Amino acid sequence: MTVTNTGTAALKSWKVTWTWSGSQQITSMWNAGYTQSGSGVTAVNAAHNGGVPVAGSTSFGFGGAPGGGSVPSLTCTAT
């Protein structure tokens, strides 16, 4: 996944959240920390990629166990 700063100020940190529609489970994640509670997932920046300049981007990825359902909608917040 790619987090892109489309704002007018540099980001200090970011968080991406989503809810699976099936029973998918995150099994590993890189370039971010995560928590999963039921079908809800929250990914937060790692220490090395929280700062994102204007028009810049960073990325993270994950592995998971399938569980059916559709592609979730993502919400990204930043400070």
Short mmCIF file of N, CA, C and O in Angstrom, two decimals:
data_model
loop_
_atom_site.label_atom_id
_atom_site.label_comp_id
_atom_site.label_asym_id
_atom_site.label_seq_id
_atom_site.Cartn_x
_atom_site.Cartn_y
_atom_site.Cartn_z
N MET A 1 0.84 -1.15 0.00
CA MET A 1 0.00 0.00 0.00
C MET A 1 0.89 1.23 0.00
O MET A 1 1.99 1.19 0.56
N THR A 2 0.41 2.29 -0.61
CA THR A 2 1.17 3.53 -0.68
C THR A 2 0.42 4.64 0.04
O THR A 2 -0.78 4.83 -0.19
N VAL A 3 1.14 5.35 0.90
CA VAL A 3 0.61 6.52 1.59
C VAL A 3 1.23 7.73 0.90
O VAL A 3 2.46 7.87 0.89
N THR A 4 0.41 8.59 0.30
CA THR A 4 0.89 9.75 -0.43
C THR A 4 0.41 11.03 0.25
O THR A 4 -0.77 11.14 0.60
N ASN A 5 1.32 11.96 0.44
CA ASN A 5 0.97 13.24 1.05
C ASN A 5 0.50 14.20 -0.03
O ASN A 5 1.30 14.74 -0.80
N THR A 6 -0.81 14.43 -0.09
CA THR A 6 -1.38 15.37 -1.07
C THR A 6 -1.69 16.72 -0.43
O THR A 6 -2.30 17.57 -1.06
N GLY A 7 -1.24 16.89 0.82
CA GLY A 7 -1.51 18.13 1.54
C GLY A 7 -0.48 19.20 1.27
O GLY A 7 0.33 19.10 0.34
N THR A 8 -0.50 20.24 2.11
CA THR A 8 0.40 21.38 1.94
C THR A 8 1.48 21.46 3.02
O THR A 8 2.24 22.42 3.05
N ALA A 9 1.52 20.47 3.91
CA ALA A 9 2.53 20.42 4.97
C ALA A 9 3.06 19.00 5.09
O ALA A 9 2.35 18.03 4.79
N ALA A 10 4.30 18.88 5.51
CA ALA A 10 4.89 17.56 5.70
C ALA A 10 4.17 16.80 6.80
O ALA A 10 3.68 17.39 7.76
N LEU A 11 4.06 15.49 6.65
CA LEU A 11 3.45 14.64 7.67
C LEU A 11 4.49 14.23 8.70
O LEU A 11 5.66 14.02 8.36
N LYS A 12 4.07 14.12 9.94
CA LYS A 12 4.93 13.61 11.01
C LYS A 12 4.64 12.13 11.26
O LYS A 12 5.52 11.39 11.69
N SER A 13 3.40 11.74 11.04
CA SER A 13 2.99 10.35 11.23
C SER A 13 1.73 10.09 10.42
O SER A 13 1.05 11.02 9.99
N TRP A 14 1.42 8.81 10.23
CA TRP A 14 0.21 8.43 9.50
C TRP A 14 -0.38 7.14 10.07
O TRP A 14 0.31 6.37 10.76
N LYS A 15 -1.66 6.93 9.78
CA LYS A 15 -2.37 5.74 10.21
C LYS A 15 -3.38 5.37 9.13
O LYS A 15 -4.08 6.24 8.61
N VAL A 16 -3.44 4.10 8.79
CA VAL A 16 -4.40 3.60 7.80
C VAL A 16 -5.26 2.55 8.50
O VAL A 16 -4.74 1.66 9.18
N THR A 17 -6.58 2.68 8.35
CA THR A 17 -7.49 1.72 8.95
C THR A 17 -8.42 1.14 7.90
O THR A 17 -8.72 1.79 6.89
N TRP A 18 -8.86 -0.08 8.14
CA TRP A 18 -9.86 -0.70 7.29
C TRP A 18 -10.54 -1.83 8.05
O TRP A 18 -10.05 -2.28 9.09
N THR A 19 -11.66 -2.27 7.50
CA THR A 19 -12.41 -3.38 8.07
C THR A 19 -12.64 -4.41 6.98
O THR A 19 -13.18 -4.09 5.92
N TRP A 20 -12.19 -5.63 7.24
CA TRP A 20 -12.42 -6.72 6.29
C TRP A 20 -13.90 -7.07 6.29
O TRP A 20 -14.57 -7.03 7.32
N SER A 21 -14.43 -7.47 5.15
CA SER A 21 -15.83 -7.91 5.08
C SER A 21 -15.95 -9.41 5.31
O SER A 21 -17.05 -9.92 5.50
N GLY A 22 -14.83 -10.11 5.31
CA GLY A 22 -14.81 -11.55 5.58
C GLY A 22 -14.02 -11.82 6.84
O GLY A 22 -13.93 -10.98 7.74
N SER A 23 -13.38 -12.98 6.89
CA SER A 23 -12.62 -13.38 8.08
C SER A 23 -11.11 -13.34 7.83
O SER A 23 -10.35 -14.10 8.44
N GLN A 24 -10.65 -12.45 6.94
CA GLN A 24 -9.23 -12.32 6.65
C GLN A 24 -8.45 -11.99 7.92
O GLN A 24 -8.96 -11.32 8.81
N GLN A 25 -7.19 -12.42 7.95
CA GLN A 25 -6.31 -12.14 9.08
C GLN A 25 -4.95 -11.69 8.56
O GLN A 25 -4.40 -12.30 7.63
N ILE A 26 -4.39 -10.64 9.15
CA ILE A 26 -3.03 -10.22 8.85
C ILE A 26 -2.10 -11.23 9.52
O ILE A 26 -2.28 -11.56 10.69
N THR A 27 -1.09 -11.72 8.79
CA THR A 27 -0.12 -12.64 9.37
C THR A 27 1.25 -12.00 9.51
O THR A 27 2.06 -12.46 10.31
N SER A 28 1.52 -10.97 8.73
CA SER A 28 2.78 -10.23 8.84
C SER A 28 2.61 -8.88 8.16
O SER A 28 1.75 -8.71 7.30
N MET A 29 3.43 -7.90 8.58
CA MET A 29 3.39 -6.57 7.96
C MET A 29 4.79 -6.00 7.99
O MET A 29 5.53 -6.20 8.96
N TRP A 30 5.17 -5.29 6.93
CA TRP A 30 6.47 -4.65 6.88
C TRP A 30 6.31 -3.16 6.60
O TRP A 30 5.36 -2.74 5.97
N ASN A 31 7.23 -2.38 7.14
CA ASN A 31 7.25 -0.92 7.06
C ASN A 31 6.07 -0.27 7.78
O ASN A 31 5.74 0.89 7.52
N ALA A 32 5.43 -0.99 8.69
CA ALA A 32 4.35 -0.45 9.52
C ALA A 32 4.13 -1.40 10.69
O ALA A 32 4.43 -2.59 10.59
N GLY A 33 3.59 -0.87 11.77
CA GLY A 33 3.10 -1.70 12.86
C GLY A 33 1.61 -1.86 12.69
O GLY A 33 0.96 -1.05 12.02
N TYR A 34 1.04 -2.89 13.28
CA TYR A 34 -0.40 -3.08 13.10
C TYR A 34 -1.04 -3.72 14.32
O TYR A 34 -0.37 -4.38 15.12
N THR A 35 -2.34 -3.51 14.41
CA THR A 35 -3.18 -4.24 15.34
C THR A 35 -4.40 -4.70 14.55
O THR A 35 -4.83 -4.03 13.61
N GLN A 36 -4.91 -5.85 14.92
CA GLN A 36 -6.15 -6.34 14.33
C GLN A 36 -7.05 -6.82 15.45
O GLN A 36 -6.64 -7.62 16.29
N SER A 37 -8.26 -6.31 15.45
CA SER A 37 -9.26 -6.72 16.43
C SER A 37 -10.49 -7.17 15.65
O SER A 37 -11.17 -6.33 15.03
N GLY A 38 -10.73 -8.45 15.61
CA GLY A 38 -11.81 -8.97 14.78
C GLY A 38 -11.51 -8.68 13.32
O GLY A 38 -10.44 -9.00 12.82
N SER A 39 -12.41 -7.98 12.66
CA SER A 39 -12.21 -7.66 11.24
C SER A 39 -11.57 -6.29 11.03
O SER A 39 -11.23 -5.93 9.91
N GLY A 40 -11.38 -5.53 12.11
CA GLY A 40 -10.79 -4.19 12.00
C GLY A 40 -9.28 -4.21 12.08
O GLY A 40 -8.71 -4.88 12.94
N VAL A 41 -8.62 -3.49 11.17
CA VAL A 41 -7.16 -3.42 11.12
C VAL A 41 -6.72 -1.96 11.19
O VAL A 41 -7.32 -1.10 10.54
N THR A 42 -5.67 -1.70 11.97
CA THR A 42 -5.04 -0.39 12.02
C THR A 42 -3.56 -0.57 11.77
O THR A 42 -2.90 -1.36 12.45
N ALA A 43 -3.04 0.12 10.75
CA ALA A 43 -1.60 0.12 10.44
C ALA A 43 -1.07 1.51 10.74
O ALA A 43 -1.69 2.51 10.35
N VAL A 44 0.06 1.59 11.44
CA VAL A 44 0.68 2.88 11.76
C VAL A 44 2.12 2.88 11.25
O VAL A 44 2.76 1.83 11.14
N ASN A 45 2.61 4.07 10.95
CA ASN A 45 3.95 4.19 10.40
C ASN A 45 4.99 3.55 11.32
O ASN A 45 4.84 3.48 12.53
N ALA A 46 6.07 3.09 10.70
CA ALA A 46 7.25 2.63 11.44
C ALA A 46 8.07 3.87 11.80
O ALA A 46 7.81 4.98 11.31
N ALA A 47 9.06 3.69 12.65
CA ALA A 47 9.89 4.82 13.07
C ALA A 47 10.58 5.51 11.90
O ALA A 47 10.77 6.72 11.89
N HIS A 48 10.92 4.75 10.87
CA HIS A 48 11.70 5.29 9.75
C HIS A 48 10.87 5.91 8.62
O HIS A 48 11.43 6.50 7.70
N ASN A 49 9.53 5.77 8.64
CA ASN A 49 8.76 6.28 7.49
C ASN A 49 7.51 7.09 7.88
O ASN A 49 6.59 7.23 7.09
N GLY A 50 7.51 7.66 9.08
CA GLY A 50 6.38 8.49 9.49
C GLY A 50 6.39 9.86 8.84
O GLY A 50 5.35 10.41 8.51
N GLY A 51 7.58 10.41 8.64
CA GLY A 51 7.69 11.71 8.00
C GLY A 51 7.57 11.59 6.49
O GLY A 51 8.33 10.86 5.87
N VAL A 52 6.59 12.25 5.93
CA VAL A 52 6.38 12.21 4.47
C VAL A 52 6.29 13.65 3.98
O VAL A 52 5.40 14.40 4.40
N PRO A 53 7.20 14.07 3.10
CA PRO A 53 7.16 15.45 2.61
C PRO A 53 5.95 15.69 1.70
O PRO A 53 5.35 14.75 1.19
N VAL A 54 5.64 16.97 1.48
CA VAL A 54 4.58 17.33 0.54
C VAL A 54 4.88 16.69 -0.81
O VAL A 54 6.03 16.73 -1.28
N ALA A 55 3.89 16.07 -1.41
CA ALA A 55 3.98 15.38 -2.70
C ALA A 55 4.83 14.12 -2.62
O ALA A 55 5.08 13.48 -3.64
N GLY A 56 5.27 13.72 -1.43
CA GLY A 56 6.04 12.50 -1.26
C GLY A 56 5.15 11.32 -0.89
O GLY A 56 3.95 11.47 -0.66
N SER A 57 5.75 10.15 -0.84
CA SER A 57 4.99 8.97 -0.47
C SER A 57 5.89 7.96 0.22
O SER A 57 7.12 8.05 0.16
N THR A 58 5.27 7.02 0.89
CA THR A 58 5.95 5.89 1.50
C THR A 58 5.03 4.69 1.32
O THR A 58 3.87 4.85 0.91
N SER A 59 5.52 3.51 1.61
CA SER A 59 4.68 2.33 1.40
C SER A 59 4.88 1.32 2.51
O SER A 59 5.86 1.34 3.24
N PHE A 60 3.89 0.45 2.63
CA PHE A 60 3.98 -0.69 3.53
C PHE A 60 3.25 -1.85 2.87
O PHE A 60 2.51 -1.68 1.90
N GLY A 61 3.51 -3.03 3.36
CA GLY A 61 2.87 -4.21 2.80
C GLY A 61 2.53 -5.20 3.88
O GLY A 61 2.96 -5.07 5.02
N PHE A 62 1.76 -6.22 3.52
CA PHE A 62 1.39 -7.24 4.49
C PHE A 62 1.08 -8.56 3.81
O PHE A 62 0.79 -8.61 2.62
N GLY A 63 1.20 -9.61 4.59
CA GLY A 63 0.76 -10.93 4.19
C GLY A 63 -0.46 -11.27 5.03
O GLY A 63 -0.63 -10.75 6.12
N GLY A 64 -1.30 -12.14 4.51
CA GLY A 64 -2.49 -12.46 5.25
C GLY A 64 -3.06 -13.81 4.91
O GLY A 64 -2.65 -14.45 3.95
N ALA A 65 -4.00 -14.22 5.71
CA ALA A 65 -4.73 -15.46 5.49
C ALA A 65 -6.08 -15.10 4.87
O ALA A 65 -6.75 -14.19 5.35
N PRO A 66 -6.45 -15.78 3.78
CA PRO A 66 -7.71 -15.45 3.11
C PRO A 66 -8.91 -15.76 3.99
O PRO A 66 -8.84 -16.57 4.90
N GLY A 67 -9.99 -15.10 3.68
CA GLY A 67 -11.21 -15.33 4.45
C GLY A 67 -12.45 -14.88 3.71
O GLY A 67 -13.48 -14.65 4.32
N GLY A 68 -12.34 -14.73 2.39
CA GLY A 68 -13.50 -14.30 1.62
C GLY A 68 -13.75 -12.82 1.79
O GLY A 68 -12.99 -12.11 2.42
N GLY A 69 -14.82 -12.35 1.24
CA GLY A 69 -15.17 -10.94 1.35
C GLY A 69 -14.62 -10.13 0.21
O GLY A 69 -13.88 -10.61 -0.64
N SER A 70 -14.97 -8.87 0.21
CA SER A 70 -14.59 -7.95 -0.87
C SER A 70 -13.41 -7.07 -0.42
O SER A 70 -12.99 -7.10 0.73
N VAL A 71 -12.92 -6.27 -1.35
CA VAL A 71 -11.83 -5.34 -1.07
C VAL A 71 -12.36 -4.25 -0.14
O VAL A 71 -13.39 -3.65 -0.40
N PRO A 72 -11.65 -4.01 0.98
CA PRO A 72 -12.14 -3.01 1.94
C PRO A 72 -11.87 -1.58 1.50
O PRO A 72 -10.98 -1.32 0.70
N SER A 73 -12.62 -0.64 2.04
CA SER A 73 -12.34 0.78 1.89
C SER A 73 -11.34 1.18 2.95
O SER A 73 -11.43 0.73 4.10
N LEU A 74 -10.37 2.01 2.59
CA LEU A 74 -9.32 2.43 3.51
C LEU A 74 -9.56 3.86 3.98
O LEU A 74 -10.08 4.69 3.23
N THR A 75 -9.13 4.15 5.20
CA THR A 75 -9.15 5.50 5.74
C THR A 75 -7.75 5.82 6.20
O THR A 75 -7.13 5.03 6.91
N CYS A 76 -7.23 6.96 5.78
CA CYS A 76 -5.88 7.38 6.16
C CYS A 76 -5.96 8.70 6.91
O CYS A 76 -6.60 9.64 6.44
N THR A 77 -5.33 8.75 8.07
CA THR A 77 -5.23 9.99 8.83
C THR A 77 -3.76 10.29 9.09
O THR A 77 -2.94 9.38 9.14
N ALA A 78 -3.44 11.55 9.24
CA ALA A 78 -2.05 11.94 9.42
C ALA A 78 -1.94 13.14 10.36
O ALA A 78 -2.91 13.88 10.54
N THR A 79 -0.74 13.28 10.94
CA THR A 79 -0.46 14.45 11.76
C THR A 79 0.86 15.06 11.29
O THR A 79 1.62 14.43 10.59
#
